[in-house]
Short mmCIF file of C-alpha atoms in Angstrom, two decimals:
data_model
loop_
_atom_site.label_atom_id
_atom_site.label_comp_id
_atom_site.label_asym_id
_atom_site.label_seq_id
_atom_site.Cartn_x
_atom_site.Cartn_y
_atom_site.Cartn_z
CA ASP A 1 88.77 92.83 131.70
CA VAL A 2 92.33 91.43 131.23
CA GLN A 3 94.92 94.16 132.27
CA LEU A 4 98.66 94.15 132.50
CA VAL A 5 99.90 97.21 134.31
CA GLN A 6 103.65 97.98 134.30
CA SER A 7 105.80 100.05 136.71
CA GLY A 8 106.67 103.59 135.82
CA ALA A 9 109.53 105.04 133.77
CA ASP A 10 112.99 104.82 135.37
CA MET A 11 116.29 106.58 134.89
CA LYS A 12 119.46 105.01 135.95
CA LYS A 13 123.20 105.29 135.60
CA PRO A 14 125.41 102.75 133.84
CA GLY A 15 126.33 100.03 136.27
CA GLU A 16 123.23 100.40 138.51
CA SER A 17 120.59 97.71 138.93
CA LEU A 18 116.94 97.88 138.21
CA LYS A 19 113.84 95.66 138.53
CA ILE A 20 110.60 96.61 136.65
CA SER A 21 107.29 94.95 137.21
CA CYS A 22 104.10 93.81 135.33
CA ARG A 23 101.05 93.13 137.36
CA GLY A 24 98.23 91.05 135.70
CA SER A 25 94.48 91.33 136.57
CA GLY A 26 91.14 89.95 135.18
CA TYR A 27 92.42 86.41 134.59
CA SER A 28 94.25 83.57 136.26
CA PHE A 29 97.70 85.07 136.30
CA ALA A 30 99.40 81.80 137.37
CA ASN A 31 98.09 79.87 134.38
CA TYR A 32 99.43 82.05 131.52
CA TRP A 33 102.99 82.68 130.35
CA ILE A 34 104.22 86.25 130.46
CA ALA A 35 106.67 87.57 127.87
CA TRP A 36 109.04 90.46 128.01
CA VAL A 37 109.53 92.44 124.81
CA ARG A 38 112.15 95.28 124.19
CA GLN A 39 111.73 98.25 121.78
CA MET A 40 114.81 100.32 121.46
CA PRO A 41 114.28 103.94 120.36
CA GLY A 42 112.79 104.02 116.81
CA ARG A 43 113.34 100.24 116.39
CA GLY A 44 111.32 97.16 116.16
CA LEU A 45 110.33 94.40 118.80
CA GLU A 46 112.46 91.80 120.34
CA CYS A 47 111.35 89.12 122.81
CA LEU A 48 113.71 88.83 125.77
CA GLY A 49 112.17 85.80 127.25
CA ILE A 50 109.06 84.17 128.86
CA ILE A 51 108.03 82.89 132.32
CA TYR A 52 105.20 80.73 133.54
CA PRO A 53 104.15 82.23 136.97
CA GLY A 54 102.55 78.93 138.02
CA ASP A 55 105.96 77.22 138.50
CA SER A 56 108.32 80.03 137.46
CA GLU A 57 109.66 78.00 134.46
CA THR A 58 111.64 80.53 132.45
CA ARG A 59 112.98 80.54 128.89
CA TYR A 60 115.53 83.18 127.74
CA SER A 61 116.13 84.23 124.08
CA PRO A 62 119.79 83.36 123.45
CA SER A 63 120.59 87.04 122.73
CA PHE A 64 119.46 87.93 126.31
CA GLN A 65 120.58 84.93 128.36
CA GLY A 66 122.80 86.19 131.08
CA GLN A 67 121.87 89.87 130.35
CA VAL A 68 118.50 89.92 132.22
CA THR A 69 116.62 87.96 134.87
CA ILE A 70 112.91 87.27 134.58
CA SER A 71 111.04 86.23 137.74
CA ALA A 72 107.47 86.16 138.92
CA ASP A 73 105.50 86.14 142.22
CA LYS A 74 102.13 84.45 141.52
CA SER A 75 100.72 85.50 144.98
CA ILE A 76 100.61 89.04 143.87
CA SER A 77 100.14 88.37 140.18
CA THR A 78 103.36 90.11 139.14
CA ALA A 79 106.13 89.35 136.85
CA TYR A 80 109.54 91.16 136.84
CA LEU A 81 112.45 91.91 134.58
CA GLN A 82 115.62 92.84 136.16
CA TRP A 83 119.29 93.98 135.43
CA SER A 84 122.15 93.74 137.80
CA SER A 85 124.48 96.18 135.90
CA LEU A 86 122.81 98.43 133.37
CA LYS A 87 124.34 99.51 130.13
CA ALA A 88 123.51 102.57 128.01
CA SER A 89 122.46 100.14 125.31
CA ASP A 90 119.68 98.92 127.72
CA SER A 91 117.78 102.13 127.21
CA ALA A 92 114.49 101.14 125.66
CA ILE A 93 110.80 100.63 126.17
CA TYR A 94 110.09 97.31 127.76
CA TYR A 95 106.72 95.64 127.44
CA CYS A 96 105.15 92.61 129.00
CA ALA A 97 102.61 90.58 127.09
CA ARG A 98 100.49 87.61 127.97
CA GLY A 99 101.22 84.19 126.40
CA ALA A 100 104.18 82.23 125.14
CA SER A 101 102.96 82.53 121.68
CA MET A 102 99.65 84.46 122.03
CA PHE A 103 100.83 87.87 123.04
CA ASP A 104 97.20 88.78 123.19
CA TYR A 105 97.31 91.50 125.90
CA TRP A 106 100.24 93.95 126.38
CA GLY A 107 101.18 96.37 129.16
CA GLN A 108 101.63 100.05 128.64
CA GLY A 109 105.33 99.77 128.56
CA THR A 110 108.10 100.97 130.86
CA LEU A 111 110.54 103.37 129.60
CA VAL A 112 114.12 102.63 130.89
CA THR A 113 116.72 105.36 130.36
CA VAL A 114 120.35 104.66 131.14
CA SER A 115 122.66 107.59 131.04
CA SER A 116 125.65 109.02 132.98
CA ASP B 1 116.70 82.09 114.91
CA VAL B 2 113.70 82.21 112.58
CA VAL B 3 114.10 85.36 110.47
CA MET B 4 110.88 87.21 109.68
CA THR B 5 111.08 89.44 106.49
CA GLN B 6 108.41 91.96 105.98
CA SER B 7 107.85 93.91 102.72
CA PRO B 8 107.41 96.76 102.07
CA LEU B 9 108.93 98.54 105.04
CA SER B 10 107.16 101.67 104.11
CA LEU B 11 103.56 101.75 102.69
CA PRO B 12 101.94 105.00 101.69
CA VAL B 13 98.30 104.46 100.96
CA THR B 14 95.32 106.50 99.84
CA LEU B 15 92.33 106.65 102.24
CA GLY B 16 89.76 104.07 101.13
CA GLN B 17 92.21 102.04 99.12
CA PRO B 18 93.48 98.60 99.83
CA ALA B 19 96.81 97.77 101.39
CA SER B 20 98.73 94.54 101.77
CA ILE B 21 101.87 93.57 103.79
CA SER B 22 103.96 90.48 103.09
CA CYS B 23 105.66 88.41 105.75
CA ARG B 24 108.01 85.58 104.96
CA SER B 25 109.78 83.27 107.57
CA SER B 26 113.13 81.49 107.03
CA GLN B 27 111.49 78.26 108.20
CA SER B 28 108.11 76.74 108.13
CA LEU B 29 105.88 78.01 110.86
CA VAL B 30 103.84 74.82 111.17
CA HIS B 31 104.16 73.51 114.75
CA ASP B 32 104.32 69.89 115.62
CA ASP B 33 100.78 70.22 117.10
CA GLY B 34 99.58 71.15 113.54
CA ASN B 35 98.85 74.85 114.31
CA THR B 36 100.71 77.76 112.56
CA TYR B 37 101.60 80.39 115.06
CA LEU B 38 101.79 83.59 113.08
CA ASN B 39 100.43 86.78 114.61
CA TRP B 40 99.97 90.34 113.26
CA PHE B 41 100.23 93.38 115.52
CA GLN B 42 99.57 97.01 114.98
CA GLN B 43 101.37 99.67 116.88
CA ARG B 44 99.81 103.18 116.57
CA PRO B 45 102.27 106.09 117.32
CA GLY B 46 102.86 106.22 121.12
CA GLN B 47 100.99 103.17 121.95
CA SER B 48 101.63 99.51 122.90
CA PRO B 49 101.43 96.92 120.20
CA ARG B 50 97.94 95.49 119.74
CA ARG B 51 97.29 92.01 118.39
CA LEU B 52 95.07 92.03 115.31
CA ILE B 53 95.38 88.50 113.85
CA TYR B 54 96.43 85.20 115.40
CA GLU B 55 97.15 81.82 114.01
CA VAL B 56 97.43 83.40 110.42
CA SER B 57 93.82 84.27 109.83
CA ASN B 58 91.83 84.59 113.05
CA ARG B 59 90.82 88.08 113.85
CA ASP B 60 90.93 89.30 117.44
CA SER B 61 87.76 90.62 119.16
CA GLY B 62 87.11 94.23 118.26
CA VAL B 63 89.33 94.26 115.18
CA PRO B 64 87.42 95.63 112.20
CA ASP B 65 86.66 93.24 109.41
CA ARG B 66 88.58 95.16 106.99
CA PHE B 67 91.70 93.53 108.35
CA SER B 68 92.53 89.91 107.19
CA GLY B 69 95.32 87.48 107.33
CA SER B 70 96.15 84.68 105.06
CA GLY B 71 99.09 82.37 104.09
CA SER B 72 100.71 79.10 105.14
CA GLY B 73 104.13 77.54 105.64
CA THR B 74 106.62 80.45 105.18
CA ASP B 75 104.50 83.02 103.27
CA PHE B 76 101.94 85.30 104.90
CA THR B 77 99.94 88.42 104.19
CA LEU B 78 98.10 90.95 106.08
CA ARG B 79 95.47 92.87 104.04
CA ILE B 80 93.48 96.02 104.78
CA SER B 81 90.54 96.13 102.43
CA ARG B 82 89.99 100.01 102.75
CA VAL B 83 92.51 102.00 104.73
CA GLU B 84 91.04 104.49 107.29
CA ALA B 85 92.95 107.22 108.95
CA GLU B 86 93.09 105.25 112.31
CA ASP B 87 95.06 102.47 110.53
CA VAL B 88 98.26 104.65 110.52
CA GLY B 89 101.09 103.01 112.43
CA VAL B 90 103.65 100.24 112.27
CA TYR B 91 102.55 96.62 111.58
CA TYR B 92 104.63 93.62 112.81
CA CYS B 93 104.36 89.95 111.99
CA MET B 94 105.55 87.62 114.74
CA GLN B 95 106.19 83.86 114.88
CA GLY B 96 105.25 81.86 117.89
CA THR B 97 106.22 78.47 116.65
CA HIS B 98 110.01 78.37 117.34
CA TRP B 99 112.20 79.53 120.07
CA PRO B 100 113.12 82.38 120.33
CA ARG B 101 110.04 84.26 119.21
CA THR B 102 110.96 86.66 116.48
CA PHE B 103 109.25 89.68 114.76
CA GLY B 104 109.46 91.13 111.47
CA GLN B 105 111.15 94.48 111.00
CA GLY B 106 107.90 96.34 110.89
CA THR B 107 106.04 98.09 108.02
CA LYS B 108 105.04 101.69 108.50
CA VAL B 109 101.66 102.54 107.00
CA GLU B 110 100.99 106.13 106.33
CA ILE B 111 98.45 108.25 104.51
CA LYS B 112 99.43 109.74 101.12
#
């Protein structure tokens, strides 16, 4: 079965750094894009960007360019989303999903809380 | 960015009755390869989104056949033929043709 398993919830202070993960299994991880999607409290879905683990080609949505970094390590079938300096407005649930357009399988979500 | 506009944003329905959600895009979603990358997702309370429909009208495996998708170009519709209690949640359309990928605002389906 295809599965995307994300790292657990995290609570940070403004200005701190954070890296969350998404591990794929049940398919050839290197050959499918992974997307990161944000859902702010009580709000809709926004795509931050996508990465192709096979060669680490990455595309960022213009709204998130420079705000986050997406990476992947195909040797351990894991994609990452990281922040160098968190803001309170980064508080949200972050999902990973398979595909550049498909979004056919989703992780369980990682709740990120940024509060002083 | 391509703007995806859903209506209605709230949809109270009676069990067993049909429901319909509209999704309109600000640009045509026909890709250069000839395909139209319009997906529909269901998000039940407290759960991750789940894809129901891909490329306008293709139902995902395990999705009940009471769900159907239709449309073309810039105008798309998700229909539920007979709403069941488990259909409560928020439904999103998403375009996968243009970058960046964009979602509709979501339509909340609830039982009257």
